[in-house]
CSV table of C-alpha atoms and ligand atoms in Angstrom, one decimal:
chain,number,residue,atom,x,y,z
A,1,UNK,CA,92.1,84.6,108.3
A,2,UNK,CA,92.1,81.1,108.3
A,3,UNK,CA,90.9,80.3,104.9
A,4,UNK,CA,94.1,80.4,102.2
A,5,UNK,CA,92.0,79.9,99.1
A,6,UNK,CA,90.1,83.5,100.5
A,7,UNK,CA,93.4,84.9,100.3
A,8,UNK,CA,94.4,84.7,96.7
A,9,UNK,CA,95.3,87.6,95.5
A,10,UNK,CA,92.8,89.2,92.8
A,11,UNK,CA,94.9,89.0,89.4
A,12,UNK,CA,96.8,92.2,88.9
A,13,UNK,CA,96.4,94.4,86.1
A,14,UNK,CA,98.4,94.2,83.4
A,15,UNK,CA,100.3,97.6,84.4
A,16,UNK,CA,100.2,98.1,88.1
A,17,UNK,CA,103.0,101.6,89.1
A,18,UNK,CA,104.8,101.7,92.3
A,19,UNK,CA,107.6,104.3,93.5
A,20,UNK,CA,108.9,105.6,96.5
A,21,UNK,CA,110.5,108.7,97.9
A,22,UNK,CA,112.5,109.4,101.4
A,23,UNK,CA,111.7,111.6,103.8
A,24,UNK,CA,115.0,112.8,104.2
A,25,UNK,CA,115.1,116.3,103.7
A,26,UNK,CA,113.0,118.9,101.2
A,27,UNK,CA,112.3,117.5,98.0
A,28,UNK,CA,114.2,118.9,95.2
A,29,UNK,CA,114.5,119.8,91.5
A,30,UNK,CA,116.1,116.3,91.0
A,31,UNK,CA,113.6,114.5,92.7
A,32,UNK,CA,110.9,116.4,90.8
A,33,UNK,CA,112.1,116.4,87.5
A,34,UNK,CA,113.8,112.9,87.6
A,35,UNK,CA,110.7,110.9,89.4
A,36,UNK,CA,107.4,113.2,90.6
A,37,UNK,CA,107.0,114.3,87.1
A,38,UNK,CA,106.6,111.7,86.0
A,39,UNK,CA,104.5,109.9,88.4
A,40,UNK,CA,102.2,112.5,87.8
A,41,UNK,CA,101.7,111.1,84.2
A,42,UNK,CA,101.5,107.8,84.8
A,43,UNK,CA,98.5,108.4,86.7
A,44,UNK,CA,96.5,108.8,83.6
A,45,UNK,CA,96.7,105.4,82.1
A,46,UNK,CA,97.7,103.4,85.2
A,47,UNK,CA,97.0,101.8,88.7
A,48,UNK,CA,99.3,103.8,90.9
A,49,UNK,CA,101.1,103.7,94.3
A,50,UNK,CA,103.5,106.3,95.6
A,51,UNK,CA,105.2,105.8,98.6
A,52,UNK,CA,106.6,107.7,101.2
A,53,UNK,CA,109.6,105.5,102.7
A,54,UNK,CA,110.4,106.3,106.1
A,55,UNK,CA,111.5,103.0,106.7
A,56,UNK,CA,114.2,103.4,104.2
A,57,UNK,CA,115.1,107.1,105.8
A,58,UNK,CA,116.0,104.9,108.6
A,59,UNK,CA,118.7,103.2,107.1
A,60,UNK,CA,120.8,106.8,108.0
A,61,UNK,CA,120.1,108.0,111.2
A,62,UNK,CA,117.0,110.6,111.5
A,63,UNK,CA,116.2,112.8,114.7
A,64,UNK,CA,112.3,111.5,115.0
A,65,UNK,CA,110.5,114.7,115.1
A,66,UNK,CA,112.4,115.5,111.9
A,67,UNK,CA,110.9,112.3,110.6
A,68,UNK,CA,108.1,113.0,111.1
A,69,UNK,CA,107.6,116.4,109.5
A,70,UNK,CA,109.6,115.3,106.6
A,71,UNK,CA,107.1,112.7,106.1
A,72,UNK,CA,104.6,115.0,106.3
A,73,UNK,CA,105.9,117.6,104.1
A,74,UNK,CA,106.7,115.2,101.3
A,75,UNK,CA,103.6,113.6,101.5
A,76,UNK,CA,102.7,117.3,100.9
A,77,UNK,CA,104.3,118.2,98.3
A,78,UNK,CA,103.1,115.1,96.0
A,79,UNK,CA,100.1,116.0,96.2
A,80,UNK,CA,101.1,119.8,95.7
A,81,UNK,CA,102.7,118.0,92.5
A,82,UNK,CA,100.0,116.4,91.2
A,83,UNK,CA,99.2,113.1,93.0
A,84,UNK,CA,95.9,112.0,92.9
A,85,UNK,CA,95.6,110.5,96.2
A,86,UNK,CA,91.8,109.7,95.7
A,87,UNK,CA,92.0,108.1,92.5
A,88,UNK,CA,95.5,106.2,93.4
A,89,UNK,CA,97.4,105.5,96.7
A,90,UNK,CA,99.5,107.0,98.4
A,91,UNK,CA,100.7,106.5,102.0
A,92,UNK,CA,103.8,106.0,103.9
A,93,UNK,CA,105.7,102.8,104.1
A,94,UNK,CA,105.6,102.1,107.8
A,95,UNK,CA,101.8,101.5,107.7
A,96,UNK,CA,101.8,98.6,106.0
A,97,UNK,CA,104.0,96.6,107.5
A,98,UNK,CA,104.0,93.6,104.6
A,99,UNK,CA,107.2,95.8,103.2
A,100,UNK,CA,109.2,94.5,106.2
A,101,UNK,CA,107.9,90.8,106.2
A,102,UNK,CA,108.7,90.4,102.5
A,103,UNK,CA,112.3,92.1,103.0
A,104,UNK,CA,113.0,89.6,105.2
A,105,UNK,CA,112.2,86.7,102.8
A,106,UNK,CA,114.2,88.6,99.8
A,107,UNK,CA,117.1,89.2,102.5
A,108,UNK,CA,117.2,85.4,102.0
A,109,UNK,CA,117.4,85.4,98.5
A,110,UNK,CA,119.3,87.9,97.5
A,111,UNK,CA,123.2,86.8,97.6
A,112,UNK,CA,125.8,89.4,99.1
A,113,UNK,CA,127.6,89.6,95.9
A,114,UNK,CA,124.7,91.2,94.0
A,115,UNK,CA,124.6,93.8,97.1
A,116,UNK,CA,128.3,94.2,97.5
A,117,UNK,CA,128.1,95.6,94.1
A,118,UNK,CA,125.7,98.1,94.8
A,119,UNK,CA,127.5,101.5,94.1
A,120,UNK,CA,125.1,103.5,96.3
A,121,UNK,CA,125.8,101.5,99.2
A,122,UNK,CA,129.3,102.6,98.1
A,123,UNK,CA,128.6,106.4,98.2
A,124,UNK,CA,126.4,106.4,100.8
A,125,UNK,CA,128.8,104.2,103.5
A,126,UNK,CA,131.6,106.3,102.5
A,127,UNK,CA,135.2,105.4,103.8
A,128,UNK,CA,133.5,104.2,106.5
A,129,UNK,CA,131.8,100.9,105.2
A,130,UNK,CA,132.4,98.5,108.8
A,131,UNK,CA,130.1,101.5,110.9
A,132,UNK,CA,127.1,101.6,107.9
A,133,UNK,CA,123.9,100.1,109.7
A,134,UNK,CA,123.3,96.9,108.1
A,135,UNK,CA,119.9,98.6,106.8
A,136,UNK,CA,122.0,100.5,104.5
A,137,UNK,CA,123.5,97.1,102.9
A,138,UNK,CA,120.0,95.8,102.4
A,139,UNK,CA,117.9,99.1,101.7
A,140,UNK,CA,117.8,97.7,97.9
A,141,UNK,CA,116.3,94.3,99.0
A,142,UNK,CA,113.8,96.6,101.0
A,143,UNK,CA,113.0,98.3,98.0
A,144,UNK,CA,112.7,95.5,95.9
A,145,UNK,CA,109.8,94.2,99.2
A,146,UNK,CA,108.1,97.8,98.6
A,147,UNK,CA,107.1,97.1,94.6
A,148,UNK,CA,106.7,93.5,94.5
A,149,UNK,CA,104.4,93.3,97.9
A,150,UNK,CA,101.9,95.0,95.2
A,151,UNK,CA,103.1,92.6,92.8
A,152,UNK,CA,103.9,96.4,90.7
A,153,UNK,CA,104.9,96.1,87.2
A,154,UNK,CA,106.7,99.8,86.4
A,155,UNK,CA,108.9,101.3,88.2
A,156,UNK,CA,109.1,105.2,87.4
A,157,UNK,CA,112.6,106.3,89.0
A,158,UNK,CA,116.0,108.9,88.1
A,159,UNK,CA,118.8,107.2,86.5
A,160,UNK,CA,120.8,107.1,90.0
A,161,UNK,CA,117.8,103.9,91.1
A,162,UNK,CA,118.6,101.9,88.3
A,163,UNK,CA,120.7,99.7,89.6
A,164,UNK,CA,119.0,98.7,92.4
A,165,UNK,CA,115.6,97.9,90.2
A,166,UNK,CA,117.6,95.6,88.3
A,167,UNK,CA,118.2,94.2,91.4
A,168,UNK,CA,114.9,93.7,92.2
A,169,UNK,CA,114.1,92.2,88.8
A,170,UNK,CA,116.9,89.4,90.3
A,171,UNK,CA,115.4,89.0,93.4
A,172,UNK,CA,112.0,88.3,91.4
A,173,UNK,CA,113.5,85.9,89.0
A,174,UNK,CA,115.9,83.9,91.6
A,175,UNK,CA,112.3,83.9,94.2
A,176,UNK,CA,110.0,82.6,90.9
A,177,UNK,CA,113.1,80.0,89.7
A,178,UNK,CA,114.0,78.9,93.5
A,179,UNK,CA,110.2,78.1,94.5
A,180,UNK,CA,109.1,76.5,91.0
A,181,UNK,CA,107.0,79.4,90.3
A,182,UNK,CA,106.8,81.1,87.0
A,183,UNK,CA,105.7,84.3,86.9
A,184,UNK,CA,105.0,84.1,90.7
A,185,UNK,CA,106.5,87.7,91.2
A,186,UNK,CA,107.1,90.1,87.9
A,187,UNK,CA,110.1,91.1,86.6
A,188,UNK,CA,109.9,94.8,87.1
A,189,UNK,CA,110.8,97.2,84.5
A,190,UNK,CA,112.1,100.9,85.4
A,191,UNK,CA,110.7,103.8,83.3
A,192,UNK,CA,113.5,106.4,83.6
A,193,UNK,CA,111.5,109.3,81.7
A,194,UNK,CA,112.3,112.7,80.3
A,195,UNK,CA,115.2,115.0,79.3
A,196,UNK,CA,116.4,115.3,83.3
A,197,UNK,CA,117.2,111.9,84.4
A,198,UNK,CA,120.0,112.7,86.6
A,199,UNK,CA,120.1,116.5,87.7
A,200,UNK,CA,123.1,117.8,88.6
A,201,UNK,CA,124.3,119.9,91.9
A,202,UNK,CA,124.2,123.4,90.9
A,203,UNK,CA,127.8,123.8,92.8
A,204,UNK,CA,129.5,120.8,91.3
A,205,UNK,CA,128.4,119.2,87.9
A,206,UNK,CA,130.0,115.5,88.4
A,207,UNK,CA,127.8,115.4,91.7
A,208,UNK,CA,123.8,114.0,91.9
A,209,UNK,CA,121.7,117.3,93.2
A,210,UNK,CA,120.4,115.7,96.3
A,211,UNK,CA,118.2,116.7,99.6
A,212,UNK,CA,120.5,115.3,101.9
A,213,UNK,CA,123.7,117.4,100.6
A,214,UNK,CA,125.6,119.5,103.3
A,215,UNK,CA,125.1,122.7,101.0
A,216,UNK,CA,121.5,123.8,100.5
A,217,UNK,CA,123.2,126.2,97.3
A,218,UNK,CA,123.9,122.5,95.4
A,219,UNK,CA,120.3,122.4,95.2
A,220,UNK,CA,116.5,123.9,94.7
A,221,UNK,CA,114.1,122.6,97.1
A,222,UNK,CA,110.2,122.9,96.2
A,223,UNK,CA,110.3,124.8,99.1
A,224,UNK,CA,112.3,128.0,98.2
A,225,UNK,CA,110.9,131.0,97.7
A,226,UNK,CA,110.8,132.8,94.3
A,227,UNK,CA,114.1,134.7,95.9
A,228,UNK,CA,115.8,132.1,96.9
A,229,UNK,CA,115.3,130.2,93.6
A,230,UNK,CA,117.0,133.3,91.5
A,231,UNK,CA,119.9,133.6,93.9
A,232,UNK,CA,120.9,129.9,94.0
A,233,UNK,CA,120.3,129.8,89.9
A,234,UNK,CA,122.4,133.1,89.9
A,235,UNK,CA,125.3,131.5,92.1
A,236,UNK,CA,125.5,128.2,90.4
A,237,UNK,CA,129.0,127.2,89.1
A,238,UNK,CA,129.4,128.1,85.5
A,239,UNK,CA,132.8,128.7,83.1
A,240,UNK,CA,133.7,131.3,81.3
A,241,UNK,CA,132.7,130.2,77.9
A,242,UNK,CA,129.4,131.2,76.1
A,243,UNK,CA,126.8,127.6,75.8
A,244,UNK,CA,127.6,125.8,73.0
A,245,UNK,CA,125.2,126.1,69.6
A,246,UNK,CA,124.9,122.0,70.0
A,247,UNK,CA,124.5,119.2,72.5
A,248,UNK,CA,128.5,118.0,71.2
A,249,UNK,CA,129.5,121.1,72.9
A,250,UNK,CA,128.7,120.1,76.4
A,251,UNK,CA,132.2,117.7,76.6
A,252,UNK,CA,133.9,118.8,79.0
A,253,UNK,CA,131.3,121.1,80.4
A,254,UNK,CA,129.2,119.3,82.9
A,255,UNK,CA,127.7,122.6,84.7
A,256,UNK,CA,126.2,123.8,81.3
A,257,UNK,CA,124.8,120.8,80.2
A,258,UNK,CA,123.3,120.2,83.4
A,259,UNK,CA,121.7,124.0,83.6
A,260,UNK,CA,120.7,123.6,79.8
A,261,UNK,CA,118.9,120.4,80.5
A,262,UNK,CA,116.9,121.6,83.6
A,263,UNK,CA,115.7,124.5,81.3
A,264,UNK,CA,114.8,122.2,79.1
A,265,UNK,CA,112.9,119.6,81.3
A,266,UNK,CA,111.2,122.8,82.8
A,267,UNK,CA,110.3,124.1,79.4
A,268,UNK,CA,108.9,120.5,77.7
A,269,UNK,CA,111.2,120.8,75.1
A,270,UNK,CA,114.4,118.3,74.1
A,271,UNK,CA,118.0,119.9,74.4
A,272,UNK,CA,118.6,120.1,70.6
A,273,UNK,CA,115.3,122.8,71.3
A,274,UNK,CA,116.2,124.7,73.9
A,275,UNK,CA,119.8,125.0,72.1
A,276,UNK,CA,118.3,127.0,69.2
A,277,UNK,CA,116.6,129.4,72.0
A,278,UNK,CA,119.9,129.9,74.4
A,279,UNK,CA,123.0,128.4,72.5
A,280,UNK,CA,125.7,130.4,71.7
A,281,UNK,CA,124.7,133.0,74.4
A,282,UNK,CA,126.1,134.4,78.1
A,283,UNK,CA,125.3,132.5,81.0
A,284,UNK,CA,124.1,136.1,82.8
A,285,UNK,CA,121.0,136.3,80.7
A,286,UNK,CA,120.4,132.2,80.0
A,287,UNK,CA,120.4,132.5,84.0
A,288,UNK,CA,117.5,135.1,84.2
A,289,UNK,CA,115.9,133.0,81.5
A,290,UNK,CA,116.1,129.8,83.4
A,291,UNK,CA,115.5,131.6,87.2
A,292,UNK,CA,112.2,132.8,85.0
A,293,UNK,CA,111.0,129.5,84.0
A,294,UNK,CA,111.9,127.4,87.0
A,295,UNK,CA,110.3,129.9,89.4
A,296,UNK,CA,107.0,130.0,86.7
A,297,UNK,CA,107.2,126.1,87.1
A,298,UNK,CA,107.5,125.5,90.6
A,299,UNK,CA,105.9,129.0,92.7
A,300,UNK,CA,102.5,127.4,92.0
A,301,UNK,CA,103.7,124.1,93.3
A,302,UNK,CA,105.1,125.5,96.9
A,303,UNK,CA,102.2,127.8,97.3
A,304,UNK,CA,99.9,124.6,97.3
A,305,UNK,CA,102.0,122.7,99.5
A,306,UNK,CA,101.6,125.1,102.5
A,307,UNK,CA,98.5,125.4,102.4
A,308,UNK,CA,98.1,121.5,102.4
A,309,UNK,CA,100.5,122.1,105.5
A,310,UNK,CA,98.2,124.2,107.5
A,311,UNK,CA,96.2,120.7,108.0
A,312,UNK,CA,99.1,117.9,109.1
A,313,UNK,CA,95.5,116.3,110.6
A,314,UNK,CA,94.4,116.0,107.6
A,315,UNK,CA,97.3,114.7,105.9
A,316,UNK,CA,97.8,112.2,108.4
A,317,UNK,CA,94.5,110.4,107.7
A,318,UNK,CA,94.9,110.7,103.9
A,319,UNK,CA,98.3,108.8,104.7
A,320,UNK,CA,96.6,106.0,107.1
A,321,UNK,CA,93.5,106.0,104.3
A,322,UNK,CA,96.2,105.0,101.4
A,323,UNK,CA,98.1,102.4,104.2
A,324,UNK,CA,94.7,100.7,104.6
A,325,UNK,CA,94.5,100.4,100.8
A,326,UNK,CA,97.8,99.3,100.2
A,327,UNK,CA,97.7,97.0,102.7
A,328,UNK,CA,94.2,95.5,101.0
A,329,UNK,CA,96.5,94.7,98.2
A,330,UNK,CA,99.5,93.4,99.5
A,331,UNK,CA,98.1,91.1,102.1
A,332,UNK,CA,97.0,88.2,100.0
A,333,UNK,CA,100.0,88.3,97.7
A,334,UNK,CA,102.1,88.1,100.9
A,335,UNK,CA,99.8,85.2,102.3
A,336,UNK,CA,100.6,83.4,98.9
A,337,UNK,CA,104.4,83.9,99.6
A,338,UNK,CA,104.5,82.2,102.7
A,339,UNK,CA,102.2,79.5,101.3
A,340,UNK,CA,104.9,79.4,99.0
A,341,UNK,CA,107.8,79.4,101.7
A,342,UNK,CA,106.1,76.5,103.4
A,343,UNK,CA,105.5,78.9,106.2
A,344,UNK,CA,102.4,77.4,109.0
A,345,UNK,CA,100.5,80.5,109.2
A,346,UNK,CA,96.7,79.2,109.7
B,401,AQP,N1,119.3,114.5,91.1
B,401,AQP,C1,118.3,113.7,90.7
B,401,AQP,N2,118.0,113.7,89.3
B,401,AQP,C2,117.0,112.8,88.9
B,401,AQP,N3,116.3,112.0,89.7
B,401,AQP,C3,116.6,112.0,91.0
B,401,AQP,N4,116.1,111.4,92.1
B,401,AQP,C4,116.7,111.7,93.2
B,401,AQP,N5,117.7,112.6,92.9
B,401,AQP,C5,117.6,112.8,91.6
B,401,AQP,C6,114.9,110.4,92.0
B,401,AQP,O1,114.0,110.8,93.0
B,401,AQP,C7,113.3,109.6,93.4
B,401,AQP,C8,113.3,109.6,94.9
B,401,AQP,O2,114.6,109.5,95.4
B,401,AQP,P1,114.9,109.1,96.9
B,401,AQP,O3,114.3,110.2,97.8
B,401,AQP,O4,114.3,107.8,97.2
B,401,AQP,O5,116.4,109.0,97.2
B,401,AQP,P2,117.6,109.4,96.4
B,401,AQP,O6,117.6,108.8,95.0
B,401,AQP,O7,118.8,109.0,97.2
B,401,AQP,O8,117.5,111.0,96.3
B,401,AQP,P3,118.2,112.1,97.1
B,401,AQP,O9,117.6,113.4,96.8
B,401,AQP,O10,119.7,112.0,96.7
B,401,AQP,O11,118.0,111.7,98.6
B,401,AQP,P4,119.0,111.4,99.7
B,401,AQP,O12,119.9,112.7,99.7
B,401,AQP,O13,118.2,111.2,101.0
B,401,AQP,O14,119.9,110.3,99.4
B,401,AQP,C9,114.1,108.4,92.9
B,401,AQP,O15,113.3,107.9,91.8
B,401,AQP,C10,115.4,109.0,92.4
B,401,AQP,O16,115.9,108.3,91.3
């Protein structure tokens, strides 16, 4: 393309959804109820993309054909979820390779005080901060690359991404103020939606339920089996009171409030609700009650993803199909950037 002018970017619309997911393990009840959920909902009244970011699954070592099949499987289970993958796009990050090239740029905006506070980094580095890749250090300027390529102007996310969106929003406003260029980039916002923004571990209440923990009891995946979903709901860590009558009661008691709220999220109803059903009674039967609900919820979901399994062909193109598209939209915004950047590029 030698043209510039050709390349403008089309004006975006005035609410344009982008949000990603690693392939880093099974997806679980976190991921679900705190992001997929929701992106399922947005796709009513809203241009979409959902992403599937291998690139950032890099950023911790994976063994490839892992990768791979991760990939597949989440990709999988979106659209087991809900995902309209006609309507909106979805692919995985590495086919569009505009991601990387805008990274780059923000990895010269962003300053390494706004990432050194970055408590994820933190967690995920551990003790061991001088041997994290340097990936890890910059996955949130990455991230901030993946929404604003498609110039996106919501982020649905869990409460544990906020801090790197606002990030992002940084990154947009330093870019736009740096280059003389109002409104050149949005300033993202972050829709954190529903009762279960940040779901628990079922084995420790102060810790984030997530795919890549060592004990596969801290979590449900949407791949368990109706068994396996009673026996990890049965085992979860508890105390020995009986649930509290109101949402005060919870102080102090991080396991019930986090099983109380997944019934909740599960059931559509707000805390206060499912209170007046279960408060005041014994964990043994709210278990059963909860096992019942979650298995109702989510049986349909993992039946659906393998059959979409029995076809990785076919999931493959639908992934390249959705690259193609996203790349249609991100490749004029990202020859205006380096129009911008004073970058020759004819
Ligand atoms: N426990 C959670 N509760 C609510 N929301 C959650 N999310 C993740 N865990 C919870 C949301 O799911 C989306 C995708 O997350 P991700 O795969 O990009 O990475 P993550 O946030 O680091 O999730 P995990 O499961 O903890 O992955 P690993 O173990 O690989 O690090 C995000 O919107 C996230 O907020």
């Amino acid at each position: 393309m030698t043209d510039t002018a050709a390349q403008t970017a089309a004006p975006t619309p005035s609410k344009r959804v982008f949000s990603g997911i690693q392939p880093t393990g099974n997806l679980t009840l976190g991921n679900y109820l705190g992001a997929i959920r929701n992106w399922v909902t947005l796709q009513d009244n809203s241009e979409c993309l959902y992403c599937v970011v291998d690139m950032h699954a890099l950023t911790l070592f994976q063994e490839p054909a892992a990768l791979k099949e991760a990939t597949r499987q989440v990709a999988a289970a979106l659209i087991a979820c809900g995902i309209d993958a006609e309507k909106h796009i979805l692919f995985n990050q590495s086919l569009n390779q505009d991601h990387a090239e805008l990274a780059w740029y923000f990895n010269c905006v962003a300053r390494m005080g706004w990432l050194n506070r970055m408590t994820q980094f933190k967690d995920k580095a551990g003790k061991n901060r001088e041997n994290a890749s340097t990936g890890l250090f910059v996955y949130p300027n990455l991230m901030a690359a993946d929404i604003l390529a498609y110039r996106a102007t919501h982020v649905p996310v869990g409460e544990d991404q906020k801090q790197h969106l606002e990030l992002a929003r940084d990154i947009a406003i330093k870019f736009n103020n740096d280059w003389e260029k109002p409104d050149f980039f949005p300033v993202v916002e972050p829709l954190i939606l529903g009762e279960a923004t940040r779901v628990m571990s079922l084995r420790d209440g102060s810790a984030k339920m997530s795919k890549s923990d060592p004990s596969d009891m801290s979590r449900i995946n949407l791949t368990d089996d109706t068994d396996m979903i009673a026996k990890k709901i049965r085992k979860a860590k508890t105390d020995p009171e009986d649930l509290p009558r109101d949402a005060d009661g919870f102080e102090g008691r991080p396991e019930a409030r986090n099983l109380v709220t997944i019934y909740a999220a599960l059931g559509n109803e707000s805390i206060s609700d499912a209170l007046r059903d279960v408060g005041g009674g014994q964990f043994g039967a709210f278990k059963q009650k909860l096992a019942d609900r979650a298995i109702a919820h989510l049986s349909p979901i993992t039946e659906e993803m393998n059959r979409l399994l029995e076809d990785r062909a076919e999931i493959d193109r639908l992934l390249f199909r959705g690259g193609e598209r996203a790349k249609a939209l991100s490749a004029p915004i990202l020859a205006e950037t380096r129009e911008v950047l004073g970058l020759v590029h004819h």
